[in-house]
């Protein structure tokens, strides 16, 4: 990639980490925007490449170990060439944000942050709370449990049904534990910024990318967006992103006619989906099975040290006290089909399912705090705890409203150079002008 690298005079290294099913080229526009803003003498760019393609199936921790190794190798290579990096920034896109958070914990553990100053940690559309759809009852078991099996190790971690290192907790819960190396490393950064799509993100919806217990954008027609001055129509005001619109008690004839015409226009699309989606689902499941088998073989090689990484260097204790002592499209469509459930004060607590005492208390508390206007989503108890702990670290959160295309997950970082993705350039402009510390 022509925008990577830098001069030996640059003292600031910025690392870019792509997402699930991704490759370094997905970060090309991010790298280009950074290079246009900062010269090679100011900023050295590294696009992580060891997790390309189906390697992202292998689990967040293995991805984090690979990225940590790449960063350490790059720092050493720069040193051997006569350079000296004193500042480090990390940018994660989609799953890459979680991989980066894991790598940050390893960098903390290995003492890297005693040698460099942690500057910016930025995520674009990263599912910090996983991709579990807020559902209750049998819907939860069908999608959130069975759906997790289609993405190998990473899928189980993203749906929070894994058991990380026999702790009895999912990896994402451990990533947000205040006593872990991951939170300790995250706290090191001068600035933690996230950009979350408000609408049309079929891979990672707002509540998880925005680290939120509510989603005010579920019904876009019922809210009025409030944009930041200078970034109108794209970046929402983080302090007051939307204002509710008072809805009429009954539908007018004009609204009925508009909605009816919308259904008629969508009829050919729905018919096509009815024919082609089952074929796509079969292909998706078959591919998932193949990739899972391949991933399991790679994991065995990784664990045995045959993949070029000495894992013993990255498997030290994770707790602070211990240290101190196309396929993508089908998945997105399946994910989009799932509705969302909410916690309401009027709910019957007997519907909470098989929760232990502590989990029941968390749900009961969140149910009491739920507001009728923007009700609390039916997240898992661990997800509510993640939100609380991550918010304590401190984030600058920016909702993004992409209008030009119904694939905002790709548009937010201009994943390919196409006119309908140009709103992502506004996101870059805001990030580099208002957030990124050089």
XYZ file of C-alpha atoms in Angstrom:
438
model
C 0.000 0.000 0.000
C 1.535 3.295 -1.125
C 0.507 5.288 1.967
C 2.186 3.091 4.584
C 5.632 3.392 6.097
C 7.356 6.665 6.851
C 10.613 8.445 7.425
C 13.035 7.512 10.201
C 12.516 11.045 11.496
C 8.871 10.282 12.306
C 8.367 9.730 16.032
C 4.688 8.718 15.915
C 3.551 5.243 14.763
C -0.108 4.741 13.823
C -1.332 1.153 13.400
C -4.459 0.287 11.367
C -6.328 -2.984 12.011
C -8.986 -4.281 9.578
C -12.093 -6.275 10.428
C -13.752 -9.659 9.921
C -13.240 -11.140 6.436
C -11.075 -8.105 5.766
C -7.648 -7.386 4.366
C -5.187 -4.475 4.569
C -6.674 -2.880 1.448
C -9.881 -2.173 3.398
C -7.877 0.400 5.368
C -6.489 2.130 2.293
C -8.752 5.183 2.541
C -7.969 5.565 6.249
C -4.244 5.428 5.478
C -4.668 7.881 2.596
C -6.538 10.379 4.800
C -3.845 10.182 7.467
C -1.065 10.625 4.920
C -2.759 13.635 3.323
C -2.936 15.243 6.760
C 0.489 14.233 8.053
C 3.729 13.782 6.129
C 6.058 10.781 6.343
C 8.324 12.906 8.549
C 5.488 13.319 11.074
C 3.654 9.998 11.069
C 4.712 6.423 10.367
C 1.881 4.147 9.199
C 1.565 0.394 9.700
C -1.380 -1.577 8.318
C -1.578 -4.921 10.121
C -1.701 -7.804 7.667
C -1.305 -11.088 9.543
C -5.083 -11.449 10.075
C -6.167 -11.160 6.439
C -9.209 -12.993 5.103
C -10.367 -16.129 6.884
C -7.610 -15.737 9.489
C -10.083 -13.462 11.284
C -12.090 -16.605 12.092
C -9.357 -17.751 14.504
C -10.441 -15.762 17.528
C -9.849 -12.293 18.923
C -6.968 -13.364 21.146
C -4.993 -14.945 18.295
C -5.666 -11.914 16.145
C -4.474 -9.707 19.007
C -1.307 -11.741 19.423
C -0.536 -11.405 15.716
C -1.089 -7.629 15.787
C 1.004 -7.230 18.925
C 3.846 -9.112 17.241
C 3.566 -6.930 14.115
C 3.765 -3.770 16.225
C 6.802 -5.007 18.147
C 8.513 -6.089 14.929
C 7.830 -2.698 13.305
C 9.158 -0.801 16.319
C 12.324 -2.915 16.197
C 12.726 -2.480 12.424
C 12.412 1.300 12.756
C 14.977 1.284 15.576
C 17.435 -0.737 13.482
C 17.088 1.826 10.673
C 18.054 4.617 13.039
C 14.573 5.861 13.927
C 12.917 6.195 17.312
C 9.181 5.956 17.884
C 8.027 7.755 21.022
C 4.257 7.888 20.363
C 1.783 5.163 19.381
C -1.772 5.340 18.029
C -4.018 2.427 17.076
C -7.098 2.435 14.835
C -9.491 -0.501 14.616
C -12.287 -1.061 12.131
C -15.155 -3.447 12.909
C -13.737 -6.636 14.500
C -10.344 -4.941 14.235
C -11.346 -2.701 17.135
C -11.678 -5.736 19.415
C -8.489 -7.300 18.082
C -6.753 -3.984 18.752
C -8.097 -3.847 22.318
C -6.674 -7.309 22.955
C -3.332 -6.293 21.430
C -3.294 -3.198 23.653
C -3.527 -5.439 26.712
C -0.572 -7.473 25.465
C 1.434 -4.309 24.790
C 0.671 -3.244 28.354
C 1.757 -6.615 29.683
C 5.006 -6.572 27.694
C 5.982 -3.098 28.859
C 5.739 -1.374 25.486
C 3.843 1.576 26.959
C 6.781 2.309 29.227
C 8.770 3.036 26.053
C 6.171 4.882 23.951
C 3.374 7.297 24.793
C -0.122 5.992 23.990
C -1.827 8.769 22.009
C -5.018 7.866 20.101
C -7.189 4.785 20.172
C -9.980 5.037 17.614
C -12.603 2.535 16.484
C -14.918 2.734 13.508
C -18.074 0.576 13.690
C -16.490 -1.860 16.157
C -18.848 -4.186 18.090
C -17.479 -3.535 21.577
C -20.369 -5.437 23.179
C -20.369 -8.230 20.615
C -22.954 -8.843 17.910
C -25.583 -10.558 20.011
C -28.974 -9.219 18.923
C -31.028 -8.058 21.926
C -33.609 -10.847 21.954
C -35.556 -12.760 24.552
C -37.107 -16.211 24.577
C -36.701 -18.777 21.802
C -35.540 -16.129 19.310
C -32.456 -15.693 21.472
C -31.565 -19.373 21.266
C -32.077 -19.623 17.518
C -30.036 -16.629 16.395
C -27.679 -15.757 19.228
C -26.645 -19.342 19.936
C -26.919 -21.122 16.612
C -25.803 -18.077 14.626
C -22.608 -17.938 16.673
C -21.561 -21.341 15.357
C -21.109 -20.029 11.798
C -17.970 -17.956 12.462
C -15.725 -20.446 14.271
C -13.896 -19.153 17.358
C -14.472 -15.492 16.513
C -18.207 -16.123 16.171
C -18.527 -17.615 19.637
C -16.605 -14.679 21.073
C -18.645 -12.078 19.188
C -21.902 -13.679 20.365
C -20.430 -13.941 23.910
C -21.069 -17.677 24.302
C -17.379 -18.591 24.706
C -15.515 -19.486 27.888
C -12.283 -17.516 27.826
C -9.369 -19.440 29.314
C -11.726 -21.424 31.557
C -12.682 -18.283 33.483
C -16.369 -19.045 33.025
C -16.718 -15.651 31.308
C -16.780 -14.583 27.662
C -13.655 -12.929 26.298
C -15.428 -9.595 25.737
C -16.370 -9.476 29.420
C -12.721 -10.024 30.350
C -11.655 -7.289 27.891
C -13.826 -4.869 29.900
C -12.751 -6.071 33.356
C -11.251 -3.154 35.318
C -8.671 -5.497 36.865
C -7.376 -6.736 33.514
C -4.367 -5.716 31.458
C -6.787 -4.751 28.678
C -8.433 -1.925 30.593
C -5.073 -0.896 32.059
C -3.664 -0.563 28.543
C -6.765 1.227 27.263
C -6.503 3.816 30.029
C -3.014 4.707 28.842
C -4.300 6.450 25.711
C -4.677 10.210 25.812
C -7.773 9.971 23.660
C -10.270 7.173 23.078
C -12.683 7.921 20.254
C -15.371 5.856 18.567
C -17.538 6.401 15.518
C -20.767 4.395 15.387
C -23.248 4.136 12.536
C -26.694 5.295 13.574
C -28.509 3.500 10.742
C -28.042 0.895 8.006
C -25.147 -0.967 9.607
C -26.030 -4.575 8.871
C -22.926 -5.972 10.564
C -22.744 -4.123 13.881
C -25.684 -2.037 15.076
C -25.489 1.183 17.043
C -25.850 -0.127 20.597
C -22.658 -2.204 20.352
C -20.521 0.152 18.258
C -21.615 3.105 20.399
C -21.318 1.211 23.723
C -24.894 2.019 24.652
C -27.789 0.401 26.510
C -30.314 2.043 24.210
C -30.692 2.603 20.482
C -32.548 5.844 19.680
C -32.164 5.166 15.940
C -34.268 1.997 15.725
C -37.107 4.052 14.172
C -35.330 6.844 12.263
C -38.611 8.386 11.131
C -39.511 9.147 14.754
C -36.438 11.224 15.565
C -34.904 14.433 14.264
C -31.103 14.243 13.892
C -29.032 17.028 15.415
C -25.785 17.458 13.495
C -22.466 18.945 14.534
C -21.792 22.325 12.984
C -19.476 21.974 10.018
C -20.233 18.257 9.635
C -23.924 18.490 8.799
C -25.847 15.477 7.523
C -23.161 13.030 8.700
C -21.763 13.568 12.239
C -24.371 13.852 14.992
C -23.977 15.944 18.125
C -22.727 13.434 20.722
C -24.397 15.350 23.573
C -27.781 15.581 21.867
C -27.814 13.327 18.796
C -31.578 13.275 18.196
C -34.804 14.912 19.246
C -38.033 12.887 19.346
C -40.726 13.693 16.838
C -44.269 13.639 18.177
C -46.154 10.948 16.261
C -49.766 11.242 15.215
C -52.261 8.911 16.779
C -53.555 7.746 13.425
C -52.198 7.410 9.907
C -53.411 9.906 7.333
C -54.534 8.852 3.857
C -51.389 10.412 2.401
C -49.183 8.402 4.734
C -51.169 5.266 3.950
C -50.733 5.850 0.230
C -47.004 6.525 0.633
C -46.489 3.370 2.668
C -48.538 1.311 0.218
C -46.482 2.526 -2.727
C -43.352 1.661 -0.765
C -44.550 -1.900 -0.276
C -45.359 -2.184 -3.987
C -41.940 -0.878 -4.981
C -40.296 -3.366 -2.647
C -42.363 -6.331 -3.891
C -39.880 -7.350 -6.656
C -37.020 -7.110 -4.166
C -38.863 -9.252 -1.619
C -39.649 -11.826 -4.296
C -35.985 -11.937 -5.326
C -34.930 -12.341 -1.715
C -37.376 -15.195 -1.246
C -35.689 -17.020 -4.126
C -32.025 -16.147 -3.670
C -31.605 -15.785 0.107
C -32.172 -19.524 0.787
C -29.495 -20.306 -1.801
C -27.179 -17.765 -0.192
C -27.846 -19.142 3.283
C -26.937 -22.655 2.151
C -23.735 -21.352 0.558
C -22.995 -19.305 3.686
C -23.433 -22.285 6.008
C -21.318 -24.514 3.760
C -18.563 -21.906 3.601
C -18.784 -21.419 7.379
C -18.259 -25.147 7.910
C -15.236 -25.162 5.600
C -13.718 -22.053 7.165
C -14.323 -23.389 10.680
C -12.400 -26.568 9.856
C -9.557 -24.541 8.349
C -9.595 -22.210 11.336
C -9.343 -25.124 13.762
C -6.248 -26.364 11.922
C -4.671 -22.886 12.048
C -5.470 -22.598 15.757
C -3.701 -25.919 16.414
C -0.649 -24.674 14.498
C -0.774 -21.370 16.377
C -1.022 -23.068 19.762
C 1.830 -25.455 18.941
C 4.119 -22.599 17.892
C 4.239 -23.631 14.236
C 2.673 -20.385 12.960
C 5.737 -18.219 13.614
C 4.606 -16.797 16.966
C 6.065 -17.841 20.303
C 2.773 -17.886 22.164
C 4.447 -18.249 25.559
C 5.450 -14.594 25.166
C 1.778 -13.596 25.018
C 0.138 -16.003 27.465
C 1.198 -14.457 30.757
C -1.456 -13.613 33.385
C -4.095 -11.150 32.196
C -5.111 -9.770 35.567
C -3.382 -6.696 36.969
C -3.121 -8.213 40.433
C -1.517 -11.334 38.922
C 0.984 -9.340 36.874
C 1.774 -7.225 39.760
C 1.801 -10.528 41.644
C -20.061 -12.499 -0.123
C -20.259 -14.610 2.688
C -20.254 -11.303 4.513
C -23.415 -10.120 2.756
C -25.422 -13.214 3.718
C -24.351 -12.885 7.325
C -25.356 -9.215 7.295
C -28.751 -10.030 5.820
C -29.379 -12.711 8.442
C -28.315 -10.297 11.171
C -30.580 -7.561 9.806
C -33.638 -9.824 9.921
C -33.435 -10.041 13.704
C -35.602 -7.544 15.553
C -34.723 -6.119 18.943
C -36.337 -6.719 22.333
C -36.473 -4.296 25.237
C -36.627 -4.246 29.007
C -39.705 -2.469 30.346
C -40.841 -1.774 33.885
C -44.029 -3.759 33.223
C -42.168 -6.939 32.209
C -42.763 -10.161 34.082
C -39.509 -11.063 35.824
C -40.294 -14.743 35.272
C -39.449 -14.160 31.600
C -35.782 -13.562 32.416
C -34.917 -17.217 31.825
C -32.068 -19.107 33.455
C -30.167 -16.321 35.214
C -28.293 -16.601 38.473
C -28.931 -14.256 41.375
C -26.346 -11.631 40.401
C -27.498 -11.587 36.784
C -31.143 -11.251 37.819
C -30.253 -8.224 39.945
C -28.512 -6.565 36.995
C -31.527 -7.110 34.733
C -33.958 -5.925 37.425
C -31.952 -2.721 37.899
C -31.735 -2.012 34.173
C -35.455 -2.722 33.798
C -36.275 -0.107 36.436
C -34.064 2.460 34.667
C -35.654 1.828 31.247
C -37.389 4.907 29.795
C -40.515 4.630 27.609
C -39.136 7.030 25.000
C -35.868 5.126 24.414
C -36.301 1.848 26.311
C -33.350 -0.201 27.469
C -32.404 -3.005 25.101
C -32.652 -6.610 26.292
C -28.912 -7.046 26.548
C -27.257 -9.896 28.403
C -26.160 -9.148 32.013
C -22.505 -9.288 30.945
C -23.159 -6.675 28.254
C -24.673 -4.239 30.763
C -21.541 -4.654 32.892
C -19.335 -4.077 29.822
C -21.094 -0.774 29.108
C -20.617 0.430 32.690
C -16.931 -0.517 32.849
C -16.017 0.791 29.400
C -17.800 4.077 30.089
C -15.712 4.500 33.242
C -12.587 4.512 31.056
C -13.966 7.463 29.091
C -14.809 7.705 25.385
C -15.566 10.446 22.916
C -18.519 8.927 21.058
C -19.769 10.148 17.681
C -22.881 8.745 16.004
C -22.637 8.817 12.208
C -25.651 9.020 9.869
C -24.837 7.690 6.395
C -27.566 8.546 3.862
C -26.270 7.701 0.395
C -26.071 3.920 0.670
C -27.602 1.140 2.756
C -24.199 -0.300 3.589
C -22.935 2.156 6.155
C -20.582 -0.413 7.691
C -18.337 -0.103 4.640
C -19.074 3.558 3.900
C -17.932 4.829 7.313
C -14.285 4.121 6.357
C -14.720 4.434 2.564
C -13.795 0.766 2.228
C -13.752 1.107 -1.540
C -13.378 4.214 -3.654
C -16.915 4.804 -4.861
C -19.088 7.970 -4.924
C -21.772 6.514 -2.636
C -19.179 6.087 0.115
C -18.083 9.743 0.060
C -19.846 10.565 3.349
C -17.097 8.558 5.020
C -14.695 11.318 3.965
C -16.639 13.679 6.258
C -16.033 11.198 9.088
C -12.291 11.260 8.316
C -12.291 15.058 8.196
C -13.916 15.283 11.630
C -11.598 12.624 13.077
C -8.397 14.245 11.817
C -9.427 17.855 12.482
C -11.126 17.408 15.845
C -9.902 14.195 17.441
C -6.544 12.865 16.296
C -3.608 14.020 18.411
C -0.291 14.125 16.580
